[in-house]
Tab-separated table of N, CA and C in Angstrom:
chain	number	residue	atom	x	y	z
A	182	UNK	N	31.715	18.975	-21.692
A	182	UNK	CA	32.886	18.999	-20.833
A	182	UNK	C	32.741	17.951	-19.745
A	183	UNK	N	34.011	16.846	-19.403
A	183	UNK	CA	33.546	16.240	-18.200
A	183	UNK	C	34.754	16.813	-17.244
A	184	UNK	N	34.187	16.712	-15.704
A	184	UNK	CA	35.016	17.329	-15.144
A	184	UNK	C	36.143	16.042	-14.521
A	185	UNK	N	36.880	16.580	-14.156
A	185	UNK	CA	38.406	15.728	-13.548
A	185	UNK	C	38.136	15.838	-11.961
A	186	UNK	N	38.215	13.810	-11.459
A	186	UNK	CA	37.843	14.329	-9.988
A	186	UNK	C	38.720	14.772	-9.415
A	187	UNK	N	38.320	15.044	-7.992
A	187	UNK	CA	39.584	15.697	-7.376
A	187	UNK	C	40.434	15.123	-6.931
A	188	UNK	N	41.949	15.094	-6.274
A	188	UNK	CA	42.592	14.898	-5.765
A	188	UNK	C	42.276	14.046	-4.268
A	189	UNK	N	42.888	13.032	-4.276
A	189	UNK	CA	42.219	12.436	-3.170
A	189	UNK	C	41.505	11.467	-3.171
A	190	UNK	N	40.725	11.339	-3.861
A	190	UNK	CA	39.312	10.725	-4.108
A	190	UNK	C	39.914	8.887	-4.127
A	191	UNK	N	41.143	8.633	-5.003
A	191	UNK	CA	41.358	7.940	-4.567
A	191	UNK	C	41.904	6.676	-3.228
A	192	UNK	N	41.646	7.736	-2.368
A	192	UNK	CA	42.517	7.204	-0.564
A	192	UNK	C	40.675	6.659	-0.441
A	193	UNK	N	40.932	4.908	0.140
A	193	UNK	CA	40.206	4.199	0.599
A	193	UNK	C	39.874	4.640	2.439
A	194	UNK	N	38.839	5.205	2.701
A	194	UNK	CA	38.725	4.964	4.216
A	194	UNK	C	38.211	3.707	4.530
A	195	UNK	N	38.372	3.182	5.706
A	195	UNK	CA	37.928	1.867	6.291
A	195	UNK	C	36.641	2.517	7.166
A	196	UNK	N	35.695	1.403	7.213
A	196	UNK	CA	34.344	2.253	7.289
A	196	UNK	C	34.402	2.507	8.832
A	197	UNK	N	33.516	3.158	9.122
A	197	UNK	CA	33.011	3.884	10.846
A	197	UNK	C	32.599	3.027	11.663
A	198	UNK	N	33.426	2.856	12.321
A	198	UNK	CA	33.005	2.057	13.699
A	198	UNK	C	31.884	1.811	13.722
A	199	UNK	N	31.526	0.336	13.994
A	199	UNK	CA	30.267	-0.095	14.036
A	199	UNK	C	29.449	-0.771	12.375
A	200	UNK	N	30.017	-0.295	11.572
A	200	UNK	CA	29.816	-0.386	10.523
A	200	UNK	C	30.924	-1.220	9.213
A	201	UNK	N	30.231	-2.820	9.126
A	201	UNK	CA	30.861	-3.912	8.382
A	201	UNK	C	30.165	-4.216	7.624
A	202	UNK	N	30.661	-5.376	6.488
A	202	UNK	CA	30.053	-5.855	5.371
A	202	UNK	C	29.135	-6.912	5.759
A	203	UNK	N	28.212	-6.988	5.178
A	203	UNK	CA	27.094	-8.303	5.305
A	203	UNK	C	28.115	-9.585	5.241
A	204	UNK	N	26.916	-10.250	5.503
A	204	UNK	CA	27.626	-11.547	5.363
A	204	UNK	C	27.143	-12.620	3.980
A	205	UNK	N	27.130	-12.005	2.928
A	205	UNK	CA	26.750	-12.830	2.051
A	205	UNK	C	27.027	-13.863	1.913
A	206	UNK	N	28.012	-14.610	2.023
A	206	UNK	CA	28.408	-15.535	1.952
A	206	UNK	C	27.991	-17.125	3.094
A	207	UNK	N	27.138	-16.228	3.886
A	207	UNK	CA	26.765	-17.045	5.497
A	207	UNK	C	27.545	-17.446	6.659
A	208	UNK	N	28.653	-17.425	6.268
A	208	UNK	CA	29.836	-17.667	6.782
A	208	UNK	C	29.626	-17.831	8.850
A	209	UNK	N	28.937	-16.695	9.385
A	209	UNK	CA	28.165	-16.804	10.641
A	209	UNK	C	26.833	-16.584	10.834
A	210	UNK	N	26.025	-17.267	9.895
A	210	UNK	CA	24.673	-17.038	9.711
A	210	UNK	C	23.956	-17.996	10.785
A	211	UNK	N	24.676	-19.381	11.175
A	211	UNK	CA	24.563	-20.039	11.785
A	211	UNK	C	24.300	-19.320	13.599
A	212	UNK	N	25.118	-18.381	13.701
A	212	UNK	CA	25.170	-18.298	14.694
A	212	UNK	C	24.335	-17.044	15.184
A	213	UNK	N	23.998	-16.102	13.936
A	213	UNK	CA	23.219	-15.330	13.911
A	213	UNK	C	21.612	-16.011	14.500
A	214	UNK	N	21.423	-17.187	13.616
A	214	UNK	CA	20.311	-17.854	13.916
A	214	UNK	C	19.933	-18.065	15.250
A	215	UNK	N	20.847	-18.384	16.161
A	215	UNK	CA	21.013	-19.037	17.291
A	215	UNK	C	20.294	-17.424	18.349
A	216	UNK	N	21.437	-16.483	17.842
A	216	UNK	CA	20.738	-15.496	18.260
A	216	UNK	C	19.444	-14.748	18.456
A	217	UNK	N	18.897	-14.950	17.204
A	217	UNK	CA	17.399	-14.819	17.110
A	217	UNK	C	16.631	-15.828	17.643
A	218	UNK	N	16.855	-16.998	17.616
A	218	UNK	CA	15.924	-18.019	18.242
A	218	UNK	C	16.044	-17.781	19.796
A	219	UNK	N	17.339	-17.176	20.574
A	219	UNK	CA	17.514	-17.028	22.005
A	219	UNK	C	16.713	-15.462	22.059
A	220	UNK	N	16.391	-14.889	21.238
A	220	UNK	CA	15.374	-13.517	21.819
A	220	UNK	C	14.487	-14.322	21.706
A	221	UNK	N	14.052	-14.899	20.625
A	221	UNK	CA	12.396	-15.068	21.056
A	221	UNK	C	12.192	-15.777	22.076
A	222	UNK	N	13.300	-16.687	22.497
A	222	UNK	CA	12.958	-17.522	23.218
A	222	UNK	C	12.779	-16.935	24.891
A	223	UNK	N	13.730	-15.988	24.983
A	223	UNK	CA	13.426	-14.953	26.265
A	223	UNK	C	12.900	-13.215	26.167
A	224	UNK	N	11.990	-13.685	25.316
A	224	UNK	CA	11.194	-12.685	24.742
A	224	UNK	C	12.127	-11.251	24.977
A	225	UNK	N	13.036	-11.653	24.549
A	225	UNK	CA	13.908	-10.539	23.544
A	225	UNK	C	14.751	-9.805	24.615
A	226	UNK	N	15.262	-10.690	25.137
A	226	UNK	CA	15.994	-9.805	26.708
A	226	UNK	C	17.524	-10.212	26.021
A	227	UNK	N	17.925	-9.287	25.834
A	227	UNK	CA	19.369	-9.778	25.156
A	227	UNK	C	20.395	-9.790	26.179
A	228	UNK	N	20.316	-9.694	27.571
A	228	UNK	CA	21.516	-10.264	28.505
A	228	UNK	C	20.943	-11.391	28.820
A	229	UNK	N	20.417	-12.207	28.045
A	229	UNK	CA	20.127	-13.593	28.235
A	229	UNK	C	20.629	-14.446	27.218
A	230	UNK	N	21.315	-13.750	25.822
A	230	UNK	CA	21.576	-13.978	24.807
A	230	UNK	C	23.196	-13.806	24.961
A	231	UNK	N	23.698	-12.603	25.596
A	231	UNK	CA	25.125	-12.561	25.614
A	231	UNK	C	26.217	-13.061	25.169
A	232	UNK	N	25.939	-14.603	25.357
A	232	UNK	CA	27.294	-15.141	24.973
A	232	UNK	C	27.460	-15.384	23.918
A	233	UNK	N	25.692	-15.890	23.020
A	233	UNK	CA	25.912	-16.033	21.861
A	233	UNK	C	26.201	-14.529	20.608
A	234	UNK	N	25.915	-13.919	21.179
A	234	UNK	CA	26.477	-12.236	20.380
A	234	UNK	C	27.649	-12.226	20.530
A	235	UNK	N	28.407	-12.670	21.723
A	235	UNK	CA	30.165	-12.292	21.877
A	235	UNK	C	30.548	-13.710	20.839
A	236	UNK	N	30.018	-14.692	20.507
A	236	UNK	CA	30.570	-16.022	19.434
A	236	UNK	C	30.128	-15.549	18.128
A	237	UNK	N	29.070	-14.904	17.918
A	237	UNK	CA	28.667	-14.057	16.469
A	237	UNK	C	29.741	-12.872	16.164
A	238	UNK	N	30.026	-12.015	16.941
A	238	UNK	CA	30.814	-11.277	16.871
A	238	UNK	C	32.689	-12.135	16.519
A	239	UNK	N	32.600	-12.959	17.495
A	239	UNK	CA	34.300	-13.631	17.322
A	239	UNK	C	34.255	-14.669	16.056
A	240	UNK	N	32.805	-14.588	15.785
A	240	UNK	CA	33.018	-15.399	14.018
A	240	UNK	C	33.204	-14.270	13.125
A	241	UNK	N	32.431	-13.053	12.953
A	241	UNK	CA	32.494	-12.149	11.996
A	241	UNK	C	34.082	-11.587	12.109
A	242	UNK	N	34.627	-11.376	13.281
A	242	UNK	CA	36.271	-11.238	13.219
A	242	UNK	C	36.881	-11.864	12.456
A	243	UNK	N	36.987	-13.321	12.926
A	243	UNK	CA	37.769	-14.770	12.479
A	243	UNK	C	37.320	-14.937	10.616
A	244	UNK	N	36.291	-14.765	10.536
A	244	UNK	CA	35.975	-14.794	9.057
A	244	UNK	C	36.031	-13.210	7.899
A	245	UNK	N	36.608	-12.314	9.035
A	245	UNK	CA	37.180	-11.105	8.194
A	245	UNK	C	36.059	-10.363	8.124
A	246	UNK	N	34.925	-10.346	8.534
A	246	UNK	CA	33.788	-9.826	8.294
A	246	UNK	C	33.948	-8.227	9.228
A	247	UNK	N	34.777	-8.056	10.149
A	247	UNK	CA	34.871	-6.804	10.920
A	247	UNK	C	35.940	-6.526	11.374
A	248	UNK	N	36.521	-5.975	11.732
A	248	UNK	CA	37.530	-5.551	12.213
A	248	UNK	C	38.276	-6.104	13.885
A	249	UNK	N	39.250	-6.908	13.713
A	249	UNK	CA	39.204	-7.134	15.119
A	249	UNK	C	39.550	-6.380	16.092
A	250	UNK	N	38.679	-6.634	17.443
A	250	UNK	CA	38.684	-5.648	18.769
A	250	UNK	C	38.561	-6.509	19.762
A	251	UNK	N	38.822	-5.791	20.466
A	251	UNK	CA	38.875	-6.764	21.566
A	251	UNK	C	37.336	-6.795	22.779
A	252	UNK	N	37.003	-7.678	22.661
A	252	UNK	CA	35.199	-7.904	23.138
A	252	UNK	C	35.000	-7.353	24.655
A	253	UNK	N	36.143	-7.281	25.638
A	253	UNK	CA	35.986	-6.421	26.791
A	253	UNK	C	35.423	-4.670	26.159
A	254	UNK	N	35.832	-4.284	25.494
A	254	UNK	CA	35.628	-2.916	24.903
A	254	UNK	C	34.414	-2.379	24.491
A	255	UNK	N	33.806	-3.695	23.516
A	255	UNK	CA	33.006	-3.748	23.153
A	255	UNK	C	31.140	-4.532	23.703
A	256	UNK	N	31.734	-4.271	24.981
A	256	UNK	CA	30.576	-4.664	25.892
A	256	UNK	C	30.360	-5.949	26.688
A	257	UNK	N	31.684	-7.615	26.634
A	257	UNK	CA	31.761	-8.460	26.608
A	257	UNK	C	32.869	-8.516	27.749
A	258	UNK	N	32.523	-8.062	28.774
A	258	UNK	CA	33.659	-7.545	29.786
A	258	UNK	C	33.271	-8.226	31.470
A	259	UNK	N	32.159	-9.260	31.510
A	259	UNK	CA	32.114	-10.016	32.405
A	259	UNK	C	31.694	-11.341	31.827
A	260	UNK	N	31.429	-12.194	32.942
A	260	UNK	CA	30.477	-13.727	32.710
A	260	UNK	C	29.398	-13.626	32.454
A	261	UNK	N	29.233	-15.032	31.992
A	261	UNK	CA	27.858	-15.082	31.781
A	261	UNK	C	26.875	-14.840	32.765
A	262	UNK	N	27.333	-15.179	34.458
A	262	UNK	CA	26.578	-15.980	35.660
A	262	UNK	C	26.347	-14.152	35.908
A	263	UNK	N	27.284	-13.308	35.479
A	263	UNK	CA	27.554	-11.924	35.975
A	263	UNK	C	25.557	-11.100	35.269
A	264	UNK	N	25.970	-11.594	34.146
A	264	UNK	CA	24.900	-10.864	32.950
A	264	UNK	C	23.337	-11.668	33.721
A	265	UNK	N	23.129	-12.524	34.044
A	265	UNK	CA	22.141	-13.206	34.629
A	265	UNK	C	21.980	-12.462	35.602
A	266	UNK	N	22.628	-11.939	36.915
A	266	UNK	CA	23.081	-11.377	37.858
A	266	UNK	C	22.067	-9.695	37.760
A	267	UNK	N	22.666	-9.421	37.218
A	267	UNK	CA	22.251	-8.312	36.241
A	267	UNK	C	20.786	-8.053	36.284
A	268	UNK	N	20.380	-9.086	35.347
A	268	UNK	CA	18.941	-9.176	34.738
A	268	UNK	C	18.118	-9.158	35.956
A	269	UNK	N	18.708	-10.326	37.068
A	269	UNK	CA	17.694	-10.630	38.068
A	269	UNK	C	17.894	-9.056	39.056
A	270	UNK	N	18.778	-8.600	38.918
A	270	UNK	CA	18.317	-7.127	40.193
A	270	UNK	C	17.597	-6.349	39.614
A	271	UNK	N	17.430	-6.204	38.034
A	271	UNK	CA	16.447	-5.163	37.520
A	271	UNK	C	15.000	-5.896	37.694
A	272	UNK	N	15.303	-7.279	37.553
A	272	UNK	CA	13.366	-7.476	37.546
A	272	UNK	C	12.990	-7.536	38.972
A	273	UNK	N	14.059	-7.696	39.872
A	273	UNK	CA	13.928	-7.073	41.811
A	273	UNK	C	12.958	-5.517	41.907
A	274	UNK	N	13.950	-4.770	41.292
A	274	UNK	CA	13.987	-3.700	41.080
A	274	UNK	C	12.335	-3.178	40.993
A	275	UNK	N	11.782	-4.055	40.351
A	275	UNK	CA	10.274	-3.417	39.644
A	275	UNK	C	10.301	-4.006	38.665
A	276	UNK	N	8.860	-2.996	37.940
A	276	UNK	CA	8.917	-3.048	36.314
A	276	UNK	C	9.702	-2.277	35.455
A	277	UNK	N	10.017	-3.096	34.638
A	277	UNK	CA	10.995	-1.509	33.472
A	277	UNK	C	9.810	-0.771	32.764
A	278	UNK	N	10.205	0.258	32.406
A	278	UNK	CA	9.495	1.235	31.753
A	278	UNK	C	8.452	0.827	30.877
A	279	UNK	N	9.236	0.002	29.986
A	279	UNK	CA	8.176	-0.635	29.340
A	279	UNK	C	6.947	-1.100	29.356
A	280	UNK	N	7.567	-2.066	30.869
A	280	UNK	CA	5.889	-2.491	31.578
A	280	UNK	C	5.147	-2.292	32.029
A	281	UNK	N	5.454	-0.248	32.176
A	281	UNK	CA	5.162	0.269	32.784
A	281	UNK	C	3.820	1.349	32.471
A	282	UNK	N	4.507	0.703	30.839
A	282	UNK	CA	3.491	1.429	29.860
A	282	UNK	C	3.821	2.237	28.693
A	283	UNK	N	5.370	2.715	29.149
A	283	UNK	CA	6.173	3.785	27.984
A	283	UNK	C	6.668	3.304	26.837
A	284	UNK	N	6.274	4.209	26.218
A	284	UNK	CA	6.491	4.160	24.473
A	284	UNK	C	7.523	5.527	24.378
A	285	UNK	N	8.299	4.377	23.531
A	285	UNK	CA	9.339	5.636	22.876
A	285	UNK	C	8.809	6.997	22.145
A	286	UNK	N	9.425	7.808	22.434
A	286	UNK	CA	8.936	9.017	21.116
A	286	UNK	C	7.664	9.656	21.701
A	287	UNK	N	7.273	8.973	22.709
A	287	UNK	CA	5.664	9.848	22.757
A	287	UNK	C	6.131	11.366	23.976
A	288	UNK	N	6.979	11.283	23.930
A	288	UNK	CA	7.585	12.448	25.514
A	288	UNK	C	8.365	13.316	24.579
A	289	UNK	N	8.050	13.309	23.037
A	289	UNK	CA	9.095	14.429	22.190
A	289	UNK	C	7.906	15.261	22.319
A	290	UNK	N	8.002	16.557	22.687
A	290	UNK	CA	7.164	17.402	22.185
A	290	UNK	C	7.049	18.452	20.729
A	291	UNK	N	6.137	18.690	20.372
A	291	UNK	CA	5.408	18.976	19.426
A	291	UNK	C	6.243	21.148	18.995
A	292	UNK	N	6.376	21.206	17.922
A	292	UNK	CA	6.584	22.462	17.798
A	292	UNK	C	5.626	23.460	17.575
A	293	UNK	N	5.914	24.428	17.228
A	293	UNK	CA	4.925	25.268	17.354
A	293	UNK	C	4.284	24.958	16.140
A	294	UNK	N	2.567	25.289	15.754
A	294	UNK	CA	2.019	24.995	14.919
A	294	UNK	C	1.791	23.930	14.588
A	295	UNK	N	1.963	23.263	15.593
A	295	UNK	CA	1.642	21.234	15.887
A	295	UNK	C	2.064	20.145	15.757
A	296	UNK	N	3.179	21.080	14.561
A	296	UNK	CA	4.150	20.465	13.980
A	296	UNK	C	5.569	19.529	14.897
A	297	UNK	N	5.605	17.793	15.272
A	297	UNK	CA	6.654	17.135	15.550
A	297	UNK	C	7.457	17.948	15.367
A	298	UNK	N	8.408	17.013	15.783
A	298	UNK	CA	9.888	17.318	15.278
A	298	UNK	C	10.339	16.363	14.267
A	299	UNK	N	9.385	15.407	14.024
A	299	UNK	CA	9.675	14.226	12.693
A	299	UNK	C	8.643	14.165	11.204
A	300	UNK	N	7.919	15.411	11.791
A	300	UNK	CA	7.207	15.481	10.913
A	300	UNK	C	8.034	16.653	9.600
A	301	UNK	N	8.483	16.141	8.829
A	301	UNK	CA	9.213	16.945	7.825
A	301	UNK	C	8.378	17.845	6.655
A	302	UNK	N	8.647	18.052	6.142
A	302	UNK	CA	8.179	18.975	4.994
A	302	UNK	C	8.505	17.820	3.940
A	303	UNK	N	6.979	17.840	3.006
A	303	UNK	CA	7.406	16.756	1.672
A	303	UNK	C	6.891	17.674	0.308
């Protein structure tokens, strides 16, 4: 017997926010690049990178790759001189956490019987 799908099955959803097609084609690979070479280059502080994520992003639009939105919304809602601005009152500020020594995940505590909370059953 095979079964008959259900009703429905054919309605296309458009995927979940945040969530687009690769770029196989390379189409903004170029600019992707640019991106990665500007973390390493400021050892990975991405409001130092900013503008080039808001031109990666307005290529993946322009080339159909995502859905267009509008980049104030999506986190692209001052200047550049603003995002610099930024960076320099947190390193005023002190050290960030990081430098501080903190590691993610190590402040989850443990359940009973010693057992994480990521430690699953296999």
């Amino acid at each position: 017997l095979m079964s008959t799908p259900a009703k429905g099955l054919g309605i296309i959803k458009p995927p979940e926010k945040g969530v687009f097609p690769l770029d196989h084609e390379g189409q903004c690979k170029h600019v992707m690049k640019e991106i990665m070479d500007c973390l390493k280059k400021n050892n990975h502080d991405h409001l130092l990178c900013k503008s080039i994520s808001k031109r990666y992003l307005e290529c993946r639009m322009s080339n159909g790759l995502m859905q267009k939105e509008d980049l104030n919304l999506l986190g692209f809602d001052k200047k550049e001189s603003e995002y610099k601005s930024i960076r320099d009152s947190i390193k005023e500020e002190g050290l960030t956490k990081e430098e501080e020594g903190f590691i993610a995940g190590t402040h989850v505590k443990r359940r009973a019987g010693g057992k994480g909370i990521f430690d699953w059953p296999r």
